[in-house]
PDB file of C-alpha atoms and ligand atoms in Angstrom:
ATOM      1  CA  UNK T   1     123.804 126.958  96.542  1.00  0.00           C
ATOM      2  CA  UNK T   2     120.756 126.823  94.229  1.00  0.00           C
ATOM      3  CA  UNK T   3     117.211 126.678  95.627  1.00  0.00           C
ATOM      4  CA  UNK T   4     114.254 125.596  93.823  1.00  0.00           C
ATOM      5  CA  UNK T   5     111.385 128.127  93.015  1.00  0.00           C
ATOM      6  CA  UNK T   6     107.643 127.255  94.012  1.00  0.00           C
ATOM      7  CA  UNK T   7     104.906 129.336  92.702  1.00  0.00           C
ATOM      8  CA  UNK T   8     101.222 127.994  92.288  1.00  0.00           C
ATOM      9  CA  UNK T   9     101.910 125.942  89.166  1.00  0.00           C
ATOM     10  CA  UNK T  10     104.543 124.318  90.635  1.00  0.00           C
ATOM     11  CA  UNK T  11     104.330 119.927  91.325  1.00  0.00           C
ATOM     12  CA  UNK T  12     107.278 118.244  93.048  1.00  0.00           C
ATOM     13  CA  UNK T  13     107.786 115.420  93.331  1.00  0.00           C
ATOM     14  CA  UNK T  14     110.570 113.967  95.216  1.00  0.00           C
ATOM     15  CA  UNK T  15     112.172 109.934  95.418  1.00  0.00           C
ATOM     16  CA  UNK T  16     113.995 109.555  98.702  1.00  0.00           C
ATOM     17  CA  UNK T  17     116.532 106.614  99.448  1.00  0.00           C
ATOM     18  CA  UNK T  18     118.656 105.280 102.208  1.00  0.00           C
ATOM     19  CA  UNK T  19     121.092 108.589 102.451  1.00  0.00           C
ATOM     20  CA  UNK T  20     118.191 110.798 103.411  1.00  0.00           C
ATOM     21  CA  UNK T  21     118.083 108.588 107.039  1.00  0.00           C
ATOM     22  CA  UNK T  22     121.749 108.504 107.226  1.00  0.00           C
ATOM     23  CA  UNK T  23     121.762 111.331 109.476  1.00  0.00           C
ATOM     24  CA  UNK T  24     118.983 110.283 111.653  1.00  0.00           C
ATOM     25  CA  UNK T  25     121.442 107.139 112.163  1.00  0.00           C
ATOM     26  CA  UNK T  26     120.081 104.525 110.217  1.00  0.00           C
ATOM     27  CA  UNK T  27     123.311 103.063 107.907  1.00  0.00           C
ATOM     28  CA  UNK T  28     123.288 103.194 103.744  1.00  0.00           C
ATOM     29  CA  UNK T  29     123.240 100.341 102.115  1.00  0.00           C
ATOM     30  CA  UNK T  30     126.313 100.566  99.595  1.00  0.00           C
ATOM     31  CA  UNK T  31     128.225 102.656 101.982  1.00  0.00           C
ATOM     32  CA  UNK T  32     128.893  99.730 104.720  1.00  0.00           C
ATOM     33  CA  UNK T  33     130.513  95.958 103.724  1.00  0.00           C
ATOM     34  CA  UNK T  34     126.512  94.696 102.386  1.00  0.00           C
ATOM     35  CA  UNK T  35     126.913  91.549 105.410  1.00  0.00           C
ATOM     36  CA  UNK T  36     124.643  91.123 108.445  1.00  0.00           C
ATOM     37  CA  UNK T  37     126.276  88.726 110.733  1.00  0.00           C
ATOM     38  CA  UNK T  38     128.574  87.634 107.380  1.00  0.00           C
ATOM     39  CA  UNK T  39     125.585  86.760 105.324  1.00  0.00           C
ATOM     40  CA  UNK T  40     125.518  89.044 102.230  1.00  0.00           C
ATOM     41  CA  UNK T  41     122.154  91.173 102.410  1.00  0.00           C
ATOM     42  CA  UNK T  42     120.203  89.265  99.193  1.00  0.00           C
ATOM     43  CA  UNK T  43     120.536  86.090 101.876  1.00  0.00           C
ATOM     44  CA  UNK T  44     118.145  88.035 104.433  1.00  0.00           C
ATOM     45  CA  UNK T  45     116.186  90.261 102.113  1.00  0.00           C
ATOM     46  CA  UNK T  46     115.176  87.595  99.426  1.00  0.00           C
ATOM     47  CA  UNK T  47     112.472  85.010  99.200  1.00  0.00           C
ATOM     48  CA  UNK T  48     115.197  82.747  99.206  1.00  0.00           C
ATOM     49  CA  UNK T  49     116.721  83.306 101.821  1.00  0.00           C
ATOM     50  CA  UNK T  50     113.385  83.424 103.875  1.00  0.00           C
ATOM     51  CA  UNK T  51     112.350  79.591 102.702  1.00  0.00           C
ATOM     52  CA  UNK T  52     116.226  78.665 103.543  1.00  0.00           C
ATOM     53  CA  UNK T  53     116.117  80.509 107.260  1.00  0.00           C
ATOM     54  CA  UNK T  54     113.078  82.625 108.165  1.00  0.00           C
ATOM     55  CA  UNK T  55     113.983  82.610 111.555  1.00  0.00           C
ATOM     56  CA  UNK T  56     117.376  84.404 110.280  1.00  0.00           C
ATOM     57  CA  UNK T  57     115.240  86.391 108.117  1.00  0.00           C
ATOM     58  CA  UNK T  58     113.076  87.521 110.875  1.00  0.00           C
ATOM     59  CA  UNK T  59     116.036  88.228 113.477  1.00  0.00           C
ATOM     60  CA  UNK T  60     117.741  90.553 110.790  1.00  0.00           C
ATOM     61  CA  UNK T  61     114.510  92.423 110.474  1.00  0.00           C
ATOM     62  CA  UNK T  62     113.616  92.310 113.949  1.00  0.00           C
ATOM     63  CA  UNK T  63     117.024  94.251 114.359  1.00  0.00           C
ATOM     64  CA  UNK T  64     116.062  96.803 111.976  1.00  0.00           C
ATOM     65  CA  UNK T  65     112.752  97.056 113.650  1.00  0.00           C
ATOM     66  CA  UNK T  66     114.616  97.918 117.178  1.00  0.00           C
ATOM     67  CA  UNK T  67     117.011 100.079 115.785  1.00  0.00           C
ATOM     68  CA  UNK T  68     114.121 102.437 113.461  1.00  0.00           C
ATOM     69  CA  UNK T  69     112.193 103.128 116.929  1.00  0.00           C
ATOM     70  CA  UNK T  70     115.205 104.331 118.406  1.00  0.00           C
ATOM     71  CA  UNK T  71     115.940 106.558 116.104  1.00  0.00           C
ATOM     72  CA  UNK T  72     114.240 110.208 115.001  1.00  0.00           C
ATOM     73  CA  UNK T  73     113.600 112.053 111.889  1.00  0.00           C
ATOM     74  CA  UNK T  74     116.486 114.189 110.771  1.00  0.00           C
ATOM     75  CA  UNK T  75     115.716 117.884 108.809  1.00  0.00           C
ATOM     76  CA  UNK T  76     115.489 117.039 105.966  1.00  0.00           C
ATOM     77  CA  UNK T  77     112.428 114.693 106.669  1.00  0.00           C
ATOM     78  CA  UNK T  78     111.280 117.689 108.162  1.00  0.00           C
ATOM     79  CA  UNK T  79     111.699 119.921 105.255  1.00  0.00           C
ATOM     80  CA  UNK T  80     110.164 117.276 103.091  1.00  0.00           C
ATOM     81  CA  UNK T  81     106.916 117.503 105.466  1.00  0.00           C
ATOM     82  CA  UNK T  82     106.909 121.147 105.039  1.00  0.00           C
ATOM     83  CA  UNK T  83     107.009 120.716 101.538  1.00  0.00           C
ATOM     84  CA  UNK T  84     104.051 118.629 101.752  1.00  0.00           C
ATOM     85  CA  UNK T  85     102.079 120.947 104.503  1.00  0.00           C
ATOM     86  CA  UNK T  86     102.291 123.785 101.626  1.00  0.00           C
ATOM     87  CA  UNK T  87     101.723 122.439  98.250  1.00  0.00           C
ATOM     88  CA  UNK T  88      99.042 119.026  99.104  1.00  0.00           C
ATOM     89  CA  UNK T  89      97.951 116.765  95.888  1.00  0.00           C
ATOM     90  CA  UNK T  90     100.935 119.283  94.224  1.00  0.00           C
ATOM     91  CA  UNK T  91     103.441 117.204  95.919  1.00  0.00           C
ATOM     92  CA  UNK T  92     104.365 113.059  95.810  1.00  0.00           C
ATOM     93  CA  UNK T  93     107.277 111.275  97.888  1.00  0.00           C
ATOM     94  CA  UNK T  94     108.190 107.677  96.724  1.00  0.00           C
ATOM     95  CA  UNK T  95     110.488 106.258  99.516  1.00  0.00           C
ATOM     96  CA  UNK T  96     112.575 103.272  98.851  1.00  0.00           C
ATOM     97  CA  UNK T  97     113.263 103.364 102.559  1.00  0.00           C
ATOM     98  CA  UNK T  98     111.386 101.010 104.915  1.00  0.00           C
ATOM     99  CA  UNK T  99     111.941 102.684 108.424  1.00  0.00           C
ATOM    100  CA  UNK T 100     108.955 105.173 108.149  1.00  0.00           C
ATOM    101  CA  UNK T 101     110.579 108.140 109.299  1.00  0.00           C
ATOM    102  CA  UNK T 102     108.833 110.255 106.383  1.00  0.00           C
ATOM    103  CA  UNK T 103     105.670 109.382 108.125  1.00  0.00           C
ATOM    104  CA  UNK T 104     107.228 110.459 111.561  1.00  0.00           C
ATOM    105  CA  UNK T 105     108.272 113.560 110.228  1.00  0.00           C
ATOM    106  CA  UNK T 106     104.587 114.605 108.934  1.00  0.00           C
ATOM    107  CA  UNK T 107     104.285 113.253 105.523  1.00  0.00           C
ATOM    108  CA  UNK T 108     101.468 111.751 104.062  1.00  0.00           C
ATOM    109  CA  UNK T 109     101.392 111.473 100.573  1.00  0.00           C
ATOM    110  CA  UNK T 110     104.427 108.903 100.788  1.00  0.00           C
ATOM    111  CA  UNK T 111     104.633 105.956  98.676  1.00  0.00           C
ATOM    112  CA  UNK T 112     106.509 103.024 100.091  1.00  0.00           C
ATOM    113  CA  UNK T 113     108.215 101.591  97.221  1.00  0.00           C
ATOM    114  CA  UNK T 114     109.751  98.619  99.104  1.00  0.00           C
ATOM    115  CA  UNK T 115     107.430  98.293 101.710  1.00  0.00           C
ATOM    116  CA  UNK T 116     107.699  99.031 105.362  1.00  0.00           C
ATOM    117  CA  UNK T 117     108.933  97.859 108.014  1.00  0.00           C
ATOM    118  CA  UNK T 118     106.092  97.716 110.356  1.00  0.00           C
ATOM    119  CA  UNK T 119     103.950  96.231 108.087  1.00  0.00           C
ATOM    120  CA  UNK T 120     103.603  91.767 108.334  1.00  0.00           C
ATOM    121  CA  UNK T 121     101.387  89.861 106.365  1.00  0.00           C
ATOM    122  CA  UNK T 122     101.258  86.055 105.214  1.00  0.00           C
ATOM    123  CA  UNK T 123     103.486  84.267 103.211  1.00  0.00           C
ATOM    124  CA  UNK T 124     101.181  82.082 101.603  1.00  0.00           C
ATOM    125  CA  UNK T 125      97.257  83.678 101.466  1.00  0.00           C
ATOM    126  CA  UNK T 126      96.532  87.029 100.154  1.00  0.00           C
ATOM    127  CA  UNK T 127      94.928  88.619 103.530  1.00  0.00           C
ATOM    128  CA  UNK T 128      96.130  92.381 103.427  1.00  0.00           C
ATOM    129  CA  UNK T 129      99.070  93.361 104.964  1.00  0.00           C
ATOM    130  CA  UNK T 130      98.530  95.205 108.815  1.00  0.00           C
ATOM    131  CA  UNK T 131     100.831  96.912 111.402  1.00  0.00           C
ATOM    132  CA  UNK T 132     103.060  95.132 113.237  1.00  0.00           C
ATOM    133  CA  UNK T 133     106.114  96.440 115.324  1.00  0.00           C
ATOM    134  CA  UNK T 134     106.828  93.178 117.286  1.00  0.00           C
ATOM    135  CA  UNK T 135     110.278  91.795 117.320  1.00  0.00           C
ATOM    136  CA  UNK T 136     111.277  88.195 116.848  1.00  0.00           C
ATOM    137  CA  UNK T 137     114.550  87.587 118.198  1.00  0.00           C
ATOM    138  CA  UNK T 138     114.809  84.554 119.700  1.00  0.00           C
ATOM    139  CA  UNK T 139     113.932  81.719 117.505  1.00  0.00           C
ATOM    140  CA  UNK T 140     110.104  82.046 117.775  1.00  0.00           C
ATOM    141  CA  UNK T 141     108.165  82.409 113.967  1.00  0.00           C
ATOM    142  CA  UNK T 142     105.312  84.269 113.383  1.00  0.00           C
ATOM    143  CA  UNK T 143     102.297  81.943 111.912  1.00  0.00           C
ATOM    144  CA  UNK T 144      99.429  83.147 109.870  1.00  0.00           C
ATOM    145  CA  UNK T 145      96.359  83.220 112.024  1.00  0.00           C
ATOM    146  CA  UNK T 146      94.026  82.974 108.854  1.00  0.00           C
ATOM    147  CA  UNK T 147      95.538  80.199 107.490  1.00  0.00           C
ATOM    148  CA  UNK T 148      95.767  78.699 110.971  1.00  0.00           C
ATOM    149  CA  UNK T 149      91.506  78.619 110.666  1.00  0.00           C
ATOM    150  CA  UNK T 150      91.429  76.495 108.131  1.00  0.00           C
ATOM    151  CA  UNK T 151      93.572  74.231 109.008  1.00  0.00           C
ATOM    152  CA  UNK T 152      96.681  75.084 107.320  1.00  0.00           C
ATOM    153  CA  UNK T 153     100.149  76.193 108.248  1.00  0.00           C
ATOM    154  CA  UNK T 154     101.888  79.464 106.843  1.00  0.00           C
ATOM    155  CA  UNK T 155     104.579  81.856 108.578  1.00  0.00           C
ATOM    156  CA  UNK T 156     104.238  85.654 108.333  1.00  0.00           C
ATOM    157  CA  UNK T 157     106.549  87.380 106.187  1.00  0.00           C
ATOM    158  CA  UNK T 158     107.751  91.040 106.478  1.00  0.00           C
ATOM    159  CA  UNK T 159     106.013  93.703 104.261  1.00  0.00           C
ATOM    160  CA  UNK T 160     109.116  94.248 102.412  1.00  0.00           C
ATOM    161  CA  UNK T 161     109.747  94.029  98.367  1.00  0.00           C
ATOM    162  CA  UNK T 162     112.934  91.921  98.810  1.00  0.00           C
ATOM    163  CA  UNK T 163     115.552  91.325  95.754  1.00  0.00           C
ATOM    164  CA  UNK T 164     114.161  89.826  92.794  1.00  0.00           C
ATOM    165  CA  UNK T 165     110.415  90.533  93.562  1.00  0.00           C
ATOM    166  CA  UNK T 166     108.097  92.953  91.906  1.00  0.00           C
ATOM    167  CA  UNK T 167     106.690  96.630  93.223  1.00  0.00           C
ATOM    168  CA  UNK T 168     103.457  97.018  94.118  1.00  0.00           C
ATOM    169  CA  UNK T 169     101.338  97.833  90.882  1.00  0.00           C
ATOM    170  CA  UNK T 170      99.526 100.161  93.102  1.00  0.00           C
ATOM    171  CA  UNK T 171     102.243 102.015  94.077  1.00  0.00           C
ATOM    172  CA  UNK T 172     104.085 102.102  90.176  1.00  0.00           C
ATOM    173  CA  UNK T 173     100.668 103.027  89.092  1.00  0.00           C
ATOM    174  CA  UNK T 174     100.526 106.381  92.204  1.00  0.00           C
ATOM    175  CA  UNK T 175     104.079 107.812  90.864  1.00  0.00           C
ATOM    176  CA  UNK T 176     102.894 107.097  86.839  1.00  0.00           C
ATOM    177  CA  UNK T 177      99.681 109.445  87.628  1.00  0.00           C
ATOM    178  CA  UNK T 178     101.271 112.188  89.078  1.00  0.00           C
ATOM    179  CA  UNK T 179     103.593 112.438  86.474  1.00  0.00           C
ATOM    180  CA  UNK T 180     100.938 112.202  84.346  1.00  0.00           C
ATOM    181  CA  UNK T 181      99.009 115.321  85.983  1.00  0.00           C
ATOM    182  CA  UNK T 182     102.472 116.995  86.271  1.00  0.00           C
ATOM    183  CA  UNK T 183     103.110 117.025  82.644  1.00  0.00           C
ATOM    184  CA  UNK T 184     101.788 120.558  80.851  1.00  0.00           C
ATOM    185  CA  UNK T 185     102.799 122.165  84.499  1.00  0.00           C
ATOM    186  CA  UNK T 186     105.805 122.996  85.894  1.00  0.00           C
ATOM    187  CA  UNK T 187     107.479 119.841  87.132  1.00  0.00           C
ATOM    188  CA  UNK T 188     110.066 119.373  89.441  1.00  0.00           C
ATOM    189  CA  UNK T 189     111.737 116.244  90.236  1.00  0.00           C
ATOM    190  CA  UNK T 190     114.081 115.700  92.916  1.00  0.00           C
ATOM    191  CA  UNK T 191     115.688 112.764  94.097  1.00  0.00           C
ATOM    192  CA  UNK T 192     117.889 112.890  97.438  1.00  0.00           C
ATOM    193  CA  UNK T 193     120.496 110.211  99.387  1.00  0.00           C
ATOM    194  CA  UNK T 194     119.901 107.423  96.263  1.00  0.00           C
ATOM    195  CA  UNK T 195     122.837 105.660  94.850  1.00  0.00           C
ATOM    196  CA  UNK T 196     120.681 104.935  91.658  1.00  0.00           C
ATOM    197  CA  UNK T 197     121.822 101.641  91.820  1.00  0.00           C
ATOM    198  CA  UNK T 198     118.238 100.191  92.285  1.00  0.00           C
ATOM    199  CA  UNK T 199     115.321  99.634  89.353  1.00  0.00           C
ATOM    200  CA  UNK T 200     112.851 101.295  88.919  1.00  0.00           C
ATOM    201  CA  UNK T 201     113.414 103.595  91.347  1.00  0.00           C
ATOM    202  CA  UNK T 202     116.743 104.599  89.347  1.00  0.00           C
ATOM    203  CA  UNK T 203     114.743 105.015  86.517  1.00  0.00           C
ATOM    204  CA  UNK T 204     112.363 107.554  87.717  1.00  0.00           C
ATOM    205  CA  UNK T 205     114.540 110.871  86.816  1.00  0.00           C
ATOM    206  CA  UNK T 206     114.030 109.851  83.041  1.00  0.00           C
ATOM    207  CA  UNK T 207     110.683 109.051  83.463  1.00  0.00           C
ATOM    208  CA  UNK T 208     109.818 112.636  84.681  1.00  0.00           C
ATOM    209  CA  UNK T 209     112.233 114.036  82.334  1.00  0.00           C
ATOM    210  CA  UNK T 210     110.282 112.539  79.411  1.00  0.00           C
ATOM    211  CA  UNK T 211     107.809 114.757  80.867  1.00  0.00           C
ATOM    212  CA  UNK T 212     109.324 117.660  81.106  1.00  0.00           C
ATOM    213  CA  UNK T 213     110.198 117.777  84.851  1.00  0.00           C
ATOM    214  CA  UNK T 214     113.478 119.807  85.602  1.00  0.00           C
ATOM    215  CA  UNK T 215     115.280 117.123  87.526  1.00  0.00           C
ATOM    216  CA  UNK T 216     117.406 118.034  91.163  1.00  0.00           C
ATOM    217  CA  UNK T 217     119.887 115.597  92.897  1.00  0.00           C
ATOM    218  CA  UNK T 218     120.539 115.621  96.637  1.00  0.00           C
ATOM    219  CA  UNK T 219     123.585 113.335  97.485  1.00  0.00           C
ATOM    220  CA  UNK T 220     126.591 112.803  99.606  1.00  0.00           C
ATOM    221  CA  UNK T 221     128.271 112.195  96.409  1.00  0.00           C
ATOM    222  CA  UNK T 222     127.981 111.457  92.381  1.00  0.00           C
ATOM    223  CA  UNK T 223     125.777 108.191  92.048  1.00  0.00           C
ATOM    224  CA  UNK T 224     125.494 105.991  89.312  1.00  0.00           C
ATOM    225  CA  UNK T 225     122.814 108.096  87.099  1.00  0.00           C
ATOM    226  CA  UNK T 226     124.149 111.333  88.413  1.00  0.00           C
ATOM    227  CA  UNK T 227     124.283 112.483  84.055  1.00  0.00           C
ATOM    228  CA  UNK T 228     120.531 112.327  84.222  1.00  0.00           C
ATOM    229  CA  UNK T 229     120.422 115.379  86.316  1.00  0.00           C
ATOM    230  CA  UNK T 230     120.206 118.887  85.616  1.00  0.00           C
ATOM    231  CA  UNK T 231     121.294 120.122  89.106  1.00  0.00           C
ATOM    232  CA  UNK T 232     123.406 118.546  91.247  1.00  0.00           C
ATOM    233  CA  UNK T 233     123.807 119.690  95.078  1.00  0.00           C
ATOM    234  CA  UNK T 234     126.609 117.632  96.810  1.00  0.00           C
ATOM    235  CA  UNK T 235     126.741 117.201 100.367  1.00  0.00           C
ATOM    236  CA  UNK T 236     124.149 115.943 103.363  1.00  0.00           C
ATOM    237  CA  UNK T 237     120.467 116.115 102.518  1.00  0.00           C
ATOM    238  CA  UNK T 238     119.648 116.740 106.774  1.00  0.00           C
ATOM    239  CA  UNK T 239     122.023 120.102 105.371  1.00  0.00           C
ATOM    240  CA  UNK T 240     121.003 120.937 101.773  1.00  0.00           C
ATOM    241  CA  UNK T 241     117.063 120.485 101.642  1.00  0.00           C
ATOM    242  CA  UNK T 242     115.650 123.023 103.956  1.00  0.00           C
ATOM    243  CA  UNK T 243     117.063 125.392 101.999  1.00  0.00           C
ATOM    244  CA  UNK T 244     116.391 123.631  98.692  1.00  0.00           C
ATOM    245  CA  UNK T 245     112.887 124.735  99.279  1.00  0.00           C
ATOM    246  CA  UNK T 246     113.227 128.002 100.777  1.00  0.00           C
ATOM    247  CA  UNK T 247     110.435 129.499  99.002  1.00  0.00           C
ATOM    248  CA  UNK T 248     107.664 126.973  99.653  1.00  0.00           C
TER     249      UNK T 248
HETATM  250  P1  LIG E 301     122.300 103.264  98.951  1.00  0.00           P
HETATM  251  O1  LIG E 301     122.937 102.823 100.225  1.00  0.00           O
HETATM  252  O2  LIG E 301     122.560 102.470  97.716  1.00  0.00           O
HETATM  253  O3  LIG E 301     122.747 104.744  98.621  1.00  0.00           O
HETATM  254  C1  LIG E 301     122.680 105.769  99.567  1.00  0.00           C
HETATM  255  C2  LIG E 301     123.198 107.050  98.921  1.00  0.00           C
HETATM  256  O4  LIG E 301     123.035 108.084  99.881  1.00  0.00           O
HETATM  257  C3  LIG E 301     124.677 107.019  98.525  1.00  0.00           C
HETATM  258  O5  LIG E 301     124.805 107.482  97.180  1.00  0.00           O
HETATM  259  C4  LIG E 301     125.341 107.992  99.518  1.00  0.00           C
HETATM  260  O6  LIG E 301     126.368 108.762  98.900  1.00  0.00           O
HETATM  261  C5  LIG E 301     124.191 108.892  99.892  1.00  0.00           C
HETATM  262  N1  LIG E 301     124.266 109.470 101.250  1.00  0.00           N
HETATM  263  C6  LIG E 301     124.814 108.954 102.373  1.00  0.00           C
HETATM  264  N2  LIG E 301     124.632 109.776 103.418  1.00  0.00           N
HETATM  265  C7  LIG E 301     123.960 110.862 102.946  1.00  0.00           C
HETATM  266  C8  LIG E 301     123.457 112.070 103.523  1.00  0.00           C
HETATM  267  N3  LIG E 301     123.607 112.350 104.814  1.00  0.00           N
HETATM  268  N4  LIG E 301     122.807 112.939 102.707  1.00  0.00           N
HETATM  269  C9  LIG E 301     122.648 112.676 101.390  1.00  0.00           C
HETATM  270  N5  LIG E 301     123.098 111.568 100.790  1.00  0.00           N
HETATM  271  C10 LIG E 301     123.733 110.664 101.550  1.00  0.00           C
HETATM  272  O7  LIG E 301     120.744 103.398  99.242  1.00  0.00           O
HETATM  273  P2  LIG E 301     119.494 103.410  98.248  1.00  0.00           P
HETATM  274  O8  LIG E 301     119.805 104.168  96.998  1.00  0.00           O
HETATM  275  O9  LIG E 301     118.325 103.821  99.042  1.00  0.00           O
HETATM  276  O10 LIG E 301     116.312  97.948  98.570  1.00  0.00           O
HETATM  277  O11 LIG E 301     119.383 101.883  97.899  1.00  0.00           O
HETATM  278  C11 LIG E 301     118.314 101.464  97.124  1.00  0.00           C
HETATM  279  C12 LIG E 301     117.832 100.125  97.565  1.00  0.00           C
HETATM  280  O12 LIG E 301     118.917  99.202  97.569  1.00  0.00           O
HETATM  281  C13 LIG E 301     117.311 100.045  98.977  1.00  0.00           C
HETATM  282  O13 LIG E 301     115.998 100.515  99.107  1.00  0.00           O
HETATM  283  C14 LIG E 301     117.393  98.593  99.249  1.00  0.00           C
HETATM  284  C15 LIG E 301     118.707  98.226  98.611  1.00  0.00           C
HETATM  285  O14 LIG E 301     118.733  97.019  97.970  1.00  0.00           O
HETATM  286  C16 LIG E 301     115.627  96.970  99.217  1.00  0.00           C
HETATM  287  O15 LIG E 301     115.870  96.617 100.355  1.00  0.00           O
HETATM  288  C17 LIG E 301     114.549  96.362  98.394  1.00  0.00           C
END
């Protein structure tokens, strides 16, 4: 199989989605039937959704909050760390998966492009999101303590960017600068376990390619944008990235 040359000029960076934590257990999205408990997915993981139910909403994510801490990063989280441990501000991984296993695994420079799991924050006032792994299975809501001061009643929402809500400027602003820097160097671009089914994240490849980045795909098989790629590796990312980066 192909493996990627690093040498001192060399910037990677690398978008990660739900096939990358396959392995460590965690199920794909559009591999399984898309219903929790019958309810398609946009009913749980939509504003929506949370005004219609949010004790539903908070069950189904409460679920996915037990099930992350029981499970551990797979290798090629661990490869992706090592990636980071030898080439620093050379190296960026945007995440559109919410379980935080990158972090687990050793990574740092991670954006979180649809939020995180362990993150809460209000529904209604703008205080900053903050850590939160506590489960709410059984009917009881989470209220906003903040808004509780002054007299007013909100519930707590997960950190996530659900369907039909924006990214985080912040974060579309982190990827756009290192491609920035990137460009004039030699860029590499890698996605791995993304069905490319998902915008902007799907985008990304042609972003980087407008800037010259040689572009890698990862993937248990052909996704949607799999033409945008100059080198495709099919197969299990836990199998195919350690060696991906053999030189690093
Ligand atoms: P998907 O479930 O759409 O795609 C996962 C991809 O990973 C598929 O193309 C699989 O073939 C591949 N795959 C499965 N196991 C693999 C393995 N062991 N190694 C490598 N590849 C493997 O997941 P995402 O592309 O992450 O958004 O989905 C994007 C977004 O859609 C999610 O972040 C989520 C969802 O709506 C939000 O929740 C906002």
């Amino acid at each position: 199989m192909g493996s990627i040359g690093i040498d001192g000029d060399t910037r990677v960076f690398v978008l990660t989605g739900a096939g990358v934590s396959a392995e460590s257990g965690i199920p794909t999205f559009r591999g399984s039937d898309g219903l929790w408990e019958n309810h398609p997915v946009e009913r749980v993981a939509s504003l929506g959704g949370f005004v219609d139910d949010p004790a539903r909403v908070w069950r189904f994510y409460s679920e996915r909050r037990a099930a992350a801490r029981a499970v551990l990063p797979n290798e090629g989280h661990r490869a992706l760390a090592r990636l980071e441990a030898s080439l620093g501000e050379r190296f960026l991984l945007a995440t559109q998966n919410i379980d935080g296993l990158h972090g687990v695994a050793g990574n740092r420079r991670v954006v979180e492009m649809h939020g995180s799991l362990w993150k809460t924050r209000c529904s209604r006032c703008d205080r900053p999101a903050f850590d939160d792994d506590a489960v709410y299975g059984d009917g009881s809501l989470p209220a906003c303590g903040r808004c509780d001061a002054r007299g007013e009643f909100a519930l707590l929402r997960p950190h996530i960017v659900w369907f039909g809500e924006a990214l985080a400027p912040k974060d579309l602003e982190a990827i756009e600068n290192f491609f920035d820097e990137a460009r004039g160097h030699r860029f590499v671009f890698v996605a791995a376990g993304t069905s490319g089914a998902v915008f902007p994240a799907a985008q990304l490849v042609e972003r980087a390619r407008f800037r010259g980045a040689e572009t890698w795909l990862v993937n248990l098989e052909a996704p949607d944008n799999v033409s945008s790629f100059q080198h495709v590796l099919l197969g299990k990312s836990g199998e195919l990235l350690p060696s991906l980066f053999a030189s690093a």
